[in-house]
């Protein structure tokens, strides 16, 4: 269920809720969300959004087949007391758009976000030495927090466009990882960005992009 309300020429709001019933859960889970967009001037746009979500304690697609690790079968099971993951996210965006000569537009954006994942899923080894398979169990692990900010800039013209962005991010668990004793999320860069360009000519469009981490 969702309601969009354009309460003024300079503002609108979105309020909604999603209700899920899952066979692995005893009661339905409600996931509300709300967003507010304001345009204090023709060139400015402010947007604030809050949303929640969940993931049920179920087998996932990658668990429906046996993966091989070092030649041994690897079986993944869920902890009998596994709780659903619950997420909360807050985002704030400030966008600026300015007309330039030659029918071009300059666009600038500054985004900030905060995501918190409670009872995050984690895979831990619980191998039984008497069996040929390698047993792994999915359990809950405290809270995971991801916080970051992103700066974007671009110029859009009728025949060409260019855009670049850079993100600073911190992703961390409140409890250390079982095998390595680290709270930082692995394989999550602290900063990363992109540059892309676009050219149009008589129905032909060429786009090139580079990601930097």
One Martini backbone bead per residue (centre of mass of N, CA, C, O) as a GRO file, in nm:
protein
  213
    1UNK     BB    1   0.097   0.035   0.022
    2UNK     BB    2   0.044   0.370  -0.134
    3UNK     BB    3   0.115   0.731  -0.095
    4UNK     BB    4   0.084   1.012  -0.307
    5UNK     BB    5   0.178   1.362  -0.225
    6UNK     BB    6   0.100   1.676  -0.381
    7UNK     BB    7   0.103   1.959  -0.173
    8UNK     BB    8   0.299   2.112  -0.380
    9UNK     BB    9   0.515   2.261  -0.607
   10UNK     BB   10   0.758   2.209  -0.366
   11UNK     BB   11   0.605   1.925  -0.276
   12UNK     BB   12   0.644   1.573  -0.166
   13UNK     BB   13   0.497   1.249  -0.074
   14UNK     BB   14   0.580   0.913   0.065
   15UNK     BB   15   0.363   0.643   0.178
   16UNK     BB   16   0.441   0.308   0.304
   17UNK     BB   17   0.354  -0.055   0.300
   18UNK     BB   18   0.478  -0.387   0.365
   19UNK     BB   19   0.327  -0.721   0.359
   20UNK     BB   20   0.459  -1.029   0.498
   21UNK     BB   21   0.420  -1.386   0.437
   22UNK     BB   22   0.600  -1.655   0.589
   23UNK     BB   23   0.659  -1.994   0.646
   24UNK     BB   24   0.909  -1.929   0.861
   25UNK     BB   25   0.687  -1.748   0.998
   26UNK     BB   26   0.445  -1.665   1.237
   27UNK     BB   27   0.438  -1.361   1.136
   28UNK     BB   28   0.388  -1.085   1.000
   29UNK     BB   29   0.571  -0.833   0.804
   30UNK     BB   30   0.639  -0.494   0.842
   31UNK     BB   31   0.740  -0.240   0.578
   32UNK     BB   32   0.814   0.072   0.609
   33UNK     BB   33   0.782   0.395   0.426
   34UNK     BB   34   0.947   0.724   0.362
   35UNK     BB   35   0.909   1.039   0.171
   36UNK     BB   36   1.077   1.366   0.103
   37UNK     BB   37   1.019   1.637  -0.132
   38UNK     BB   38   1.205   1.940  -0.209
   39UNK     BB   39   1.162   2.280  -0.378
   40UNK     BB   40   1.299   2.584  -0.303
   41UNK     BB   41   1.387   2.581  -0.611
   42UNK     BB   42   1.448   2.545  -0.945
   43UNK     BB   43   1.759   2.419  -0.872
   44UNK     BB   44   1.639   2.260  -0.622
   45UNK     BB   45   1.678   1.936  -0.433
   46UNK     BB   46   1.515   1.761  -0.165
   47UNK     BB   47   1.579   1.428  -0.011
   48UNK     BB   48   1.398   1.210   0.214
   49UNK     BB   49   1.462   0.867   0.338
   50UNK     BB   50   1.271   0.583   0.473
   51UNK     BB   51   1.353   0.228   0.530
   52UNK     BB   52   1.240  -0.114   0.530
   53UNK     BB   53   1.341  -0.466   0.595
   54UNK     BB   54   1.364  -0.822   0.489
   55UNK     BB   55   1.494  -1.164   0.566
   56UNK     BB   56   1.440  -1.481   0.549
   57UNK     BB   57   1.493  -1.808   0.698
   58UNK     BB   58   1.623  -1.941   0.412
   59UNK     BB   59   1.693  -2.096   0.144
   60UNK     BB   60   1.912  -2.045  -0.115
   61UNK     BB   61   2.009  -2.087  -0.429
   62UNK     BB   62   2.312  -2.159  -0.350
   63UNK     BB   63   2.199  -2.413  -0.160
   64UNK     BB   64   2.064  -2.617  -0.386
   65UNK     BB   65   2.363  -2.682  -0.418
   66UNK     BB   66   2.671  -2.840  -0.443
   67UNK     BB   67   2.965  -2.728  -0.332
   68UNK     BB   68   3.309  -2.711  -0.415
   69UNK     BB   69   3.589  -2.753  -0.176
   70UNK     BB   70   3.871  -2.901  -0.232
   71UNK     BB   71   3.685  -3.167  -0.327
   72UNK     BB   72   3.457  -3.104  -0.123
   73UNK     BB   73   3.164  -3.115   0.012
   74UNK     BB   74   2.917  -2.842   0.057
   75UNK     BB   75   2.700  -2.775   0.334
   76UNK     BB   76   2.403  -2.581   0.390
   77UNK     BB   77   2.264  -2.459   0.700
   78UNK     BB   78   2.019  -2.378   0.928
   79UNK     BB   79   1.951  -2.246   1.206
   80UNK     BB   80   1.688  -2.314   1.413
   81UNK     BB   81   1.725  -1.995   1.542
   82UNK     BB   82   1.681  -1.829   1.296
   83UNK     BB   83   1.661  -1.499   1.212
   84UNK     BB   84   1.556  -1.233   1.066
   85UNK     BB   85   1.637  -0.988   0.871
   86UNK     BB   86   1.681  -0.636   0.955
   87UNK     BB   87   1.617  -0.316   0.802
   88UNK     BB   88   1.765   0.023   0.800
   89UNK     BB   89   1.711   0.333   0.611
   90UNK     BB   90   1.895   0.644   0.540
   91UNK     BB   91   1.836   0.931   0.319
   92UNK     BB   92   2.025   1.211   0.165
   93UNK     BB   93   1.943   1.472  -0.077
   94UNK     BB   94   2.134   1.704  -0.288
   95UNK     BB   95   2.022   1.902  -0.567
   96UNK     BB   96   2.168   2.058  -0.868
   97UNK     BB   97   2.042   2.281  -1.138
   98UNK     BB   98   2.201   2.429  -1.436
   99UNK     BB   99   2.198   2.640  -1.688
  100UNK     BB  100   2.363   2.640  -2.003
  101UNK     BB  101   2.513   2.702  -2.267
  102UNK     BB  102   2.386   2.513  -2.532
  103UNK     BB  103   2.164   2.333  -2.385
  104UNK     BB  104   2.289   2.293  -2.105
  105UNK     BB  105   2.355   2.098  -1.798
  106UNK     BB  106   2.412   2.131  -1.455
  107UNK     BB  107   2.497   1.863  -1.218
  108UNK     BB  108   2.449   1.828  -0.861
  109UNK     BB  109   2.544   1.588  -0.591
  110UNK     BB  110   2.449   1.503  -0.244
  111UNK     BB  111   2.498   1.200  -0.059
  112UNK     BB  112   2.344   1.028   0.219
  113UNK     BB  113   2.396   0.720   0.422
  114UNK     BB  114   2.208   0.473   0.634
  115UNK     BB  115   2.275   0.131   0.732
  116UNK     BB  116   2.087  -0.129   0.914
  117UNK     BB  117   2.169  -0.470   1.021
  118UNK     BB  118   1.981  -0.708   1.179
  119UNK     BB  119   2.067  -1.021   1.215
  120UNK     BB  120   2.293  -1.111   1.043
  121UNK     BB  121   2.409  -1.314   0.810
  122UNK     BB  122   2.620  -1.613   0.861
  123UNK     BB  123   2.898  -1.822   0.782
  124UNK     BB  124   2.977  -2.127   0.961
  125UNK     BB  125   3.181  -2.364   1.075
  126UNK     BB  126   3.051  -2.727   1.135
  127UNK     BB  127   3.239  -2.973   1.125
  128UNK     BB  128   3.225  -3.321   1.064
  129UNK     BB  129   3.470  -3.564   1.079
  130UNK     BB  130   3.272  -3.826   0.997
  131UNK     BB  131   3.228  -3.669   0.733
  132UNK     BB  132   3.274  -3.591   0.389
  133UNK     BB  133   3.155  -3.327   0.450
  134UNK     BB  134   3.113  -2.973   0.461
  135UNK     BB  135   2.991  -2.795   0.727
  136UNK     BB  136   2.748  -2.524   0.717
  137UNK     BB  137   2.623  -2.242   0.907
  138UNK     BB  138   2.347  -2.032   0.950
  139UNK     BB  139   2.375  -1.720   1.123
  140UNK     BB  140   2.366  -1.480   1.362
  141UNK     BB  141   2.519  -1.126   1.358
  142UNK     BB  142   2.412  -0.885   1.484
  143UNK     BB  143   2.539  -0.574   1.355
  144UNK     BB  144   2.519  -0.387   1.050
  145UNK     BB  145   2.708  -0.100   0.922
  146UNK     BB  146   2.630   0.155   0.670
  147UNK     BB  147   2.828   0.444   0.577
  148UNK     BB  148   2.781   0.740   0.355
  149UNK     BB  149   2.916   0.936   0.072
  150UNK     BB  150   2.810   1.127  -0.228
  151UNK     BB  151   2.960   1.264  -0.528
  152UNK     BB  152   2.810   1.449  -0.802
  153UNK     BB  153   2.883   1.517  -1.161
  154UNK     BB  154   2.731   1.696  -1.450
  155UNK     BB  155   2.689   1.713  -1.817
  156UNK     BB  156   2.408   1.806  -2.030
  157UNK     BB  157   2.370   1.752  -2.376
  158UNK     BB  158   2.239   1.686  -2.678
  159UNK     BB  159   2.529   1.523  -2.781
  160UNK     BB  160   2.641   1.524  -2.477
  161UNK     BB  161   2.803   1.359  -2.184
  162UNK     BB  162   2.904   1.400  -1.831
  163UNK     BB  163   3.022   1.185  -1.552
  164UNK     BB  164   3.082   1.195  -1.187
  165UNK     BB  165   3.196   0.991  -0.896
  166UNK     BB  166   3.216   0.979  -0.523
  167UNK     BB  167   3.287   0.739  -0.253
  168UNK     BB  168   3.232   0.717   0.100
  169UNK     BB  169   3.288   0.419   0.313
  170UNK     BB  170   3.138   0.229   0.595
  171UNK     BB  171   3.182  -0.123   0.696
  172UNK     BB  172   3.035  -0.276   0.996
  173UNK     BB  173   3.065  -0.475   1.274
  174UNK     BB  174   2.991  -0.541   1.620
  175UNK     BB  175   3.117  -0.823   1.549
  176UNK     BB  176   3.340  -1.047   1.510
  177UNK     BB  177   3.478  -1.251   1.304
  178UNK     BB  178   3.534  -1.581   1.357
  179UNK     BB  179   3.806  -1.639   1.184
  180UNK     BB  180   3.950  -1.320   1.189
  181UNK     BB  181   3.851  -1.088   1.399
  182UNK     BB  182   3.671  -0.890   1.220
  183UNK     BB  183   3.458  -0.596   1.161
  184UNK     BB  184   3.518  -0.560   0.880
  185UNK     BB  185   3.411  -0.569   0.567
  186UNK     BB  186   3.470  -0.757   0.317
  187UNK     BB  187   3.491  -0.638  -0.001
  188UNK     BB  188   3.482  -0.317   0.098
  189UNK     BB  189   3.536  -0.020   0.002
  190UNK     BB  190   3.609   0.302   0.112
  191UNK     BB  191   3.664   0.394  -0.194
  192UNK     BB  192   3.475   0.512  -0.489
  193UNK     BB  193   3.432   0.540  -0.857
  194UNK     BB  194   3.333   0.741  -1.156
  195UNK     BB  195   3.345   0.756  -1.526
  196UNK     BB  196   3.140   0.915  -1.788
  197UNK     BB  197   3.051   0.899  -2.141
  198UNK     BB  198   2.856   1.072  -2.409
  199UNK     BB  199   2.749   1.011  -2.759
  200UNK     BB  200   2.554   1.178  -3.019
  201UNK     BB  201   2.455   1.060  -3.367
  202UNK     BB  202   2.210   0.988  -3.561
  203UNK     BB  203   2.127   0.737  -3.350
  204UNK     BB  204   2.405   0.735  -3.227
  205UNK     BB  205   2.551   0.569  -2.931
  206UNK     BB  206   2.824   0.652  -2.710
  207UNK     BB  207   2.958   0.464  -2.426
  208UNK     BB  208   3.179   0.546  -2.146
  209UNK     BB  209   3.341   0.364  -1.867
  210UNK     BB  210   3.485   0.413  -1.529
  211UNK     BB  211   3.604   0.224  -1.258
  212UNK     BB  212   3.700   0.313  -0.912
  213UNK     BB  213   3.893   0.139  -0.619
   0.00000   0.00000   0.00000
